[in-house]
mmCIF file with all atom_site columns, C-alpha atoms in Angstrom:
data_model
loop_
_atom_site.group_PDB
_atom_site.id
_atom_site.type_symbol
_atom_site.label_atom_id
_atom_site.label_alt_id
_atom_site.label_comp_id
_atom_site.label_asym_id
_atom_site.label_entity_id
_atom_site.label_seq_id
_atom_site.pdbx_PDB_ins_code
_atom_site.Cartn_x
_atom_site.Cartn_y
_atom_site.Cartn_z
_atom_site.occupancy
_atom_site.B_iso_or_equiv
_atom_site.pdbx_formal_charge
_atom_site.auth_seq_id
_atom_site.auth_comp_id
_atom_site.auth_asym_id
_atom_site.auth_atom_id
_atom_site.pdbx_PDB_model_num
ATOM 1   C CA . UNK A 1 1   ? 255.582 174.908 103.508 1.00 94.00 ? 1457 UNK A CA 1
ATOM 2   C CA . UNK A 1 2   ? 258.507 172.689 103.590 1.00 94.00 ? 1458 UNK A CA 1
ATOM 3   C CA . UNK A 1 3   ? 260.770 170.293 105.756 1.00 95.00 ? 1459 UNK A CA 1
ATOM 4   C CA . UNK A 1 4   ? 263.627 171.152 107.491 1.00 94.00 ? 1460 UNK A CA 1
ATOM 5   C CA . UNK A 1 5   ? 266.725 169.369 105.684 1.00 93.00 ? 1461 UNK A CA 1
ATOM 6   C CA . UNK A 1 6   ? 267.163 167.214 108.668 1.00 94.00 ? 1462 UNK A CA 1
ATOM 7   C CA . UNK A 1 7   ? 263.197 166.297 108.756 1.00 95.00 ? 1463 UNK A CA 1
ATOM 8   C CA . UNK A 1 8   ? 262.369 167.049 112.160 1.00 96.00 ? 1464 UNK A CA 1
ATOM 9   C CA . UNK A 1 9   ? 260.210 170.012 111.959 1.00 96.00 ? 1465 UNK A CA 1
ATOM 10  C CA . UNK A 1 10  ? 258.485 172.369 109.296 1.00 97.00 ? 1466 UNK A CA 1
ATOM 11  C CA . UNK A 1 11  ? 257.979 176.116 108.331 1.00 96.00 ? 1467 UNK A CA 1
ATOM 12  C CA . UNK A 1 12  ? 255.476 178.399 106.561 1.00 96.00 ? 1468 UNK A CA 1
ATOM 13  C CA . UNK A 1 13  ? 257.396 180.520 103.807 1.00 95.00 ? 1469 UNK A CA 1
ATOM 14  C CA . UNK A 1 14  ? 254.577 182.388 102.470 1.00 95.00 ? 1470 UNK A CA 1
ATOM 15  C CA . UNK A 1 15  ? 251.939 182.779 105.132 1.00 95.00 ? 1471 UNK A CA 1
ATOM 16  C CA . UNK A 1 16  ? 249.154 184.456 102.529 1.00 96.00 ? 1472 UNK A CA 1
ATOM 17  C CA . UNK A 1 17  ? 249.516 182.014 100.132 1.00 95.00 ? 1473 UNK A CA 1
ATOM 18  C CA . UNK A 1 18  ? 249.578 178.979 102.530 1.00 95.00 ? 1474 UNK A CA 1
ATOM 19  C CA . UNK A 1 19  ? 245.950 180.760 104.046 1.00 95.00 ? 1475 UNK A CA 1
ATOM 20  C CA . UNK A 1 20  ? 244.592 181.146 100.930 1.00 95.00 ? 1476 UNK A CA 1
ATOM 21  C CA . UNK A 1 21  ? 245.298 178.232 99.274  1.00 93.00 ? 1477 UNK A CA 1
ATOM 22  C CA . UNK A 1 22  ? 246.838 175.103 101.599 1.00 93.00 ? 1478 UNK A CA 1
ATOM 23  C CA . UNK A 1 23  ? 244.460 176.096 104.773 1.00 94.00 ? 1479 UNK A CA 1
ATOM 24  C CA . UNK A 1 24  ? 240.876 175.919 103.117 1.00 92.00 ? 1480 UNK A CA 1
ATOM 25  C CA . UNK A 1 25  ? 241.941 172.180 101.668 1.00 91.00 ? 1481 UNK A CA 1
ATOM 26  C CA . UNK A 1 26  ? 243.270 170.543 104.773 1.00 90.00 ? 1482 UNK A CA 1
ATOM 27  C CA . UNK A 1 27  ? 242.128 172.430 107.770 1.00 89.00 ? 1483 UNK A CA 1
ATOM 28  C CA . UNK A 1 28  ? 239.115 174.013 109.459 1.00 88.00 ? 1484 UNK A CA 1
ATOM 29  C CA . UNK A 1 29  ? 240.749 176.709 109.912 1.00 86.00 ? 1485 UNK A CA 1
ATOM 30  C CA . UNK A 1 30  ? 240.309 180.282 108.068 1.00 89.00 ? 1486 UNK A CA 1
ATOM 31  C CA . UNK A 1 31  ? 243.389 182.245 109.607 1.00 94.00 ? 1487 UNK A CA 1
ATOM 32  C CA . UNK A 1 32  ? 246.837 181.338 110.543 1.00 95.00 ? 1488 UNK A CA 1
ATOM 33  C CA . UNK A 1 33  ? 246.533 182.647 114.410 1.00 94.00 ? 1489 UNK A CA 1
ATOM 34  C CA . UNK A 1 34  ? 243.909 179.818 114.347 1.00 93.00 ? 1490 UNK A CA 1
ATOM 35  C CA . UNK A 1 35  ? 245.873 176.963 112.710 1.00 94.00 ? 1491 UNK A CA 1
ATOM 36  C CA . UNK A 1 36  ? 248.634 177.960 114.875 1.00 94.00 ? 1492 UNK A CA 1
ATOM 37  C CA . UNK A 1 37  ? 246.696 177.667 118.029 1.00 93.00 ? 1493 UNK A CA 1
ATOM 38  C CA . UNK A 1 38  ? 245.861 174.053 117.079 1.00 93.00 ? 1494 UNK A CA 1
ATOM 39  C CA . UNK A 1 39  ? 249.652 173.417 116.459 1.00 95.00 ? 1495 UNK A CA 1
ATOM 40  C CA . UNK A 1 40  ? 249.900 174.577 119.974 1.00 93.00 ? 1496 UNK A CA 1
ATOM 41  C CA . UNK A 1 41  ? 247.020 172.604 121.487 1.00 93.00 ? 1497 UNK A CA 1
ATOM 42  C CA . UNK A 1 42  ? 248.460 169.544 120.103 1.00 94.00 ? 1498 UNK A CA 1
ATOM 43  C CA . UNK A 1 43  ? 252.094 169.913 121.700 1.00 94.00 ? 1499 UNK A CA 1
ATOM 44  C CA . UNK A 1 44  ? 254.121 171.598 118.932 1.00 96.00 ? 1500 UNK A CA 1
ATOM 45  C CA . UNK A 1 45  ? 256.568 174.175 119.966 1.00 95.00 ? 1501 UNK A CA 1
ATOM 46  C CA . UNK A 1 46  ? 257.836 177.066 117.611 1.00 95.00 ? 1502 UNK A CA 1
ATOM 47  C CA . UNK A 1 47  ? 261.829 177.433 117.160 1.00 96.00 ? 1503 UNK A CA 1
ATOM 48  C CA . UNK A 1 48  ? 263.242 181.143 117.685 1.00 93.00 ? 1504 UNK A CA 1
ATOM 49  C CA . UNK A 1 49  ? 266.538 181.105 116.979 1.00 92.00 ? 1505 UNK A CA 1
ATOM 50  C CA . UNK A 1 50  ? 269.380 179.305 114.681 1.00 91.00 ? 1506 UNK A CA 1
ATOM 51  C CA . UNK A 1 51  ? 268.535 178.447 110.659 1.00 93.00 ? 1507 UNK A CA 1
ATOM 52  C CA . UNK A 1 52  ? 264.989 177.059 112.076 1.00 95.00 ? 1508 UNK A CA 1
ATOM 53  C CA . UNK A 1 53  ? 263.553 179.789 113.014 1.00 95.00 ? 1509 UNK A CA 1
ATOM 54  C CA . UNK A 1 54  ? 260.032 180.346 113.025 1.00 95.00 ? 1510 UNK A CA 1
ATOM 55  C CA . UNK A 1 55  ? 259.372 176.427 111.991 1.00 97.00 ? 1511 UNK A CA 1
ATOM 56  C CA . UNK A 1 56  ? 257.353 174.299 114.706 1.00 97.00 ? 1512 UNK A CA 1
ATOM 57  C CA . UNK A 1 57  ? 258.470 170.865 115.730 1.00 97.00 ? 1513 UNK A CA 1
ATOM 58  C CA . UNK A 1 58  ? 257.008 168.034 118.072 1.00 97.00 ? 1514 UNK A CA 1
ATOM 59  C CA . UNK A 1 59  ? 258.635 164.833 118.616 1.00 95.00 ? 1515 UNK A CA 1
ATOM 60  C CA . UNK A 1 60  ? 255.974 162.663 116.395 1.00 96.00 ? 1516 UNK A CA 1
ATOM 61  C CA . UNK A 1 61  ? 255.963 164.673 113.886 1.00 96.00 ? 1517 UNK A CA 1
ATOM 62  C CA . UNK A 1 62  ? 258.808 163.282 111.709 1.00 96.00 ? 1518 UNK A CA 1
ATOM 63  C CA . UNK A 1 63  ? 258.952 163.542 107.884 1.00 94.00 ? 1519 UNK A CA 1
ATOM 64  C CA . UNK A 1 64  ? 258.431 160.037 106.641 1.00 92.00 ? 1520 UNK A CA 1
ATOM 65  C CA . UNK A 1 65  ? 257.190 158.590 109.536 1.00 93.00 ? 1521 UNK A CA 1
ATOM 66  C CA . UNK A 1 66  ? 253.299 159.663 109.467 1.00 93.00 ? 1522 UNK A CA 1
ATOM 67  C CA . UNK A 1 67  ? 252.217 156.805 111.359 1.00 94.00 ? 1523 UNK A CA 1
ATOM 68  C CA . UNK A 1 68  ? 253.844 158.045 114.783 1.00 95.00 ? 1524 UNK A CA 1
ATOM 69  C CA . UNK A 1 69  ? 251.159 161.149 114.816 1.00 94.00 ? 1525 UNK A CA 1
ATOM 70  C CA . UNK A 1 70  ? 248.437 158.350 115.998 1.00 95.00 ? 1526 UNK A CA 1
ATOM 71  C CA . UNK A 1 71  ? 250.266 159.538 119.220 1.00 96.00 ? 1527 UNK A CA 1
ATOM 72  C CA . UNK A 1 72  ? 249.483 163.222 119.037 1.00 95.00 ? 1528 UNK A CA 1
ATOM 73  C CA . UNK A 1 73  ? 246.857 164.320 121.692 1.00 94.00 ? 1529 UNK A CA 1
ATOM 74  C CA . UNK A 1 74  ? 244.978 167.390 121.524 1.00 92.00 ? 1530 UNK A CA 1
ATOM 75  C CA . UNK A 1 75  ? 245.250 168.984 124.625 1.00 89.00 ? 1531 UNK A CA 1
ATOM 76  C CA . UNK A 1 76  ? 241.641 169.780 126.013 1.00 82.00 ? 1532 UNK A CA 1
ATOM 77  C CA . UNK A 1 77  ? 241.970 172.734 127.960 1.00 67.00 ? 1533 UNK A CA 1
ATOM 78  C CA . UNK A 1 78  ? 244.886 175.163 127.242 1.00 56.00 ? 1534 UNK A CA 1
ATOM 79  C CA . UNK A 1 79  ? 245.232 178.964 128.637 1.00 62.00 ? 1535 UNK A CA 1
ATOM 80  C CA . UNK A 1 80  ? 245.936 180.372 131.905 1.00 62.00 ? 1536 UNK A CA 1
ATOM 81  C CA . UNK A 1 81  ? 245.862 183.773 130.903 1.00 57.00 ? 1537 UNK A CA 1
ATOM 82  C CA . UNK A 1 82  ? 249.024 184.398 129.683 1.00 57.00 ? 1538 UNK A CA 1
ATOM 83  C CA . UNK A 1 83  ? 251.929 183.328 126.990 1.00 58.00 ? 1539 UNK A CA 1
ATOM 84  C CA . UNK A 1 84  ? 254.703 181.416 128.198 1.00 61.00 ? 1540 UNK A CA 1
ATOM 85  C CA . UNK A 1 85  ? 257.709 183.068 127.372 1.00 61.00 ? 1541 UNK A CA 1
ATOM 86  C CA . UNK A 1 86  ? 260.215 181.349 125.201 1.00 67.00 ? 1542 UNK A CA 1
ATOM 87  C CA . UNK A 1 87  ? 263.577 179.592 126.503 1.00 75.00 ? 1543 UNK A CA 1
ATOM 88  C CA . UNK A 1 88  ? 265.487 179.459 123.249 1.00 74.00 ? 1544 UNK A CA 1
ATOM 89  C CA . UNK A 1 89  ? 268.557 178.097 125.544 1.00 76.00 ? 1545 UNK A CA 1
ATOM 90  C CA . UNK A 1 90  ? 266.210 174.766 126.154 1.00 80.00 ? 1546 UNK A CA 1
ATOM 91  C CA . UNK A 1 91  ? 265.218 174.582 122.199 1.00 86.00 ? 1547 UNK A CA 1
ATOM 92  C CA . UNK A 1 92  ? 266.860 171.753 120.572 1.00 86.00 ? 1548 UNK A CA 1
ATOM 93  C CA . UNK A 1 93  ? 269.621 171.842 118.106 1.00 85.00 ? 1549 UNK A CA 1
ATOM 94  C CA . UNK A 1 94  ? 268.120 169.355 115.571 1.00 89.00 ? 1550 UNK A CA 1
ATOM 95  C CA . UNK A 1 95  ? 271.620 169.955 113.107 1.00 85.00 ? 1551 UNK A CA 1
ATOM 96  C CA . UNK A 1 96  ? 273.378 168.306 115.591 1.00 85.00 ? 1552 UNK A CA 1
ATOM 97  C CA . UNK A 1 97  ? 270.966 165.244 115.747 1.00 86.00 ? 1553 UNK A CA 1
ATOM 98  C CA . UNK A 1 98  ? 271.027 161.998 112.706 1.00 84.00 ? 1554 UNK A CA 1
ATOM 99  C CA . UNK A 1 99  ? 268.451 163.271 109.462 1.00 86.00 ? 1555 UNK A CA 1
ATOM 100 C CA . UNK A 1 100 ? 265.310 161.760 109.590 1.00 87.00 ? 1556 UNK A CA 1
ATOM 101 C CA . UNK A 1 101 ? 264.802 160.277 106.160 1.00 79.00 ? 1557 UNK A CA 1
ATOM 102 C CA . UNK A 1 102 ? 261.113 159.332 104.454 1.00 74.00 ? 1558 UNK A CA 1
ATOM 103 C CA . UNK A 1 103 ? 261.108 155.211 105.099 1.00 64.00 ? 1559 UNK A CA 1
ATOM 104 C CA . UNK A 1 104 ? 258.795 155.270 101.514 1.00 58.00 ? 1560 UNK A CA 1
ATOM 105 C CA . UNK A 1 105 ? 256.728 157.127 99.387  1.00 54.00 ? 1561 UNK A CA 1
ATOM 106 C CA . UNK A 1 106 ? 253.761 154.192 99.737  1.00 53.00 ? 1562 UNK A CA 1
ATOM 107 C CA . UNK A 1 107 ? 251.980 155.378 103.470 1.00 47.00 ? 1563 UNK A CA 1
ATOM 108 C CA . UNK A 1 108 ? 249.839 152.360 104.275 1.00 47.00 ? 1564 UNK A CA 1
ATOM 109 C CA . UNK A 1 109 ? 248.572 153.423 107.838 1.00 43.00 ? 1565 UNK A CA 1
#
């Protein structure tokens, strides 16, 4: 798993390595489908075209700036049957936005 060079969303490189080992120790979770439904329920969207690709972004989740997922809501109910297609002409071009840079290594929240 690692940041996007411009910090404003993440990927999964190695999927059976991130299940096995990363997944038991932070999440609930015990398969990716599942850990990607939560990033789902709580508002993240997944990229699907350009270098990102495949990473998920949401607009408080920022490298460096932990404190602005107090924000993040869990959506309670979420289905309606069917998958939303994807608009890649609507997904952001984050390249073309300023880098989001850690403030510090010392997170006091």
């Amino acid at each position: 798993v690692s940041w996007s060079p411009h910090g404003r969303c993440f990927a999964v490189h190695n999927a059976p390595e991130f299940v096995q080992s990363v997944m038991p120790h932070w999440f609930r979770q015990t398969k990716l489908t599942s850990f990607q439904r939560q990033l789902n329920l709580y508002g993240f969207c997944r990229l699907t075209k350009g270098r990102d690709s495949g990473a998920y972004y949401h607009e408080l989740f920022l490298r460096g700036k932990p404190y602005l997922c107090r924000a993040m809501r869990r959506t309670k109910v979420k289905g309606t049957g069917y998958k939303a297609s994807s608009s890649p002409n609507s997904e952001p071009d984050f390249y073309k936005m300023p880098p989001v840079y850690p403030v510090s290594t010392d997170y006091r929240w």
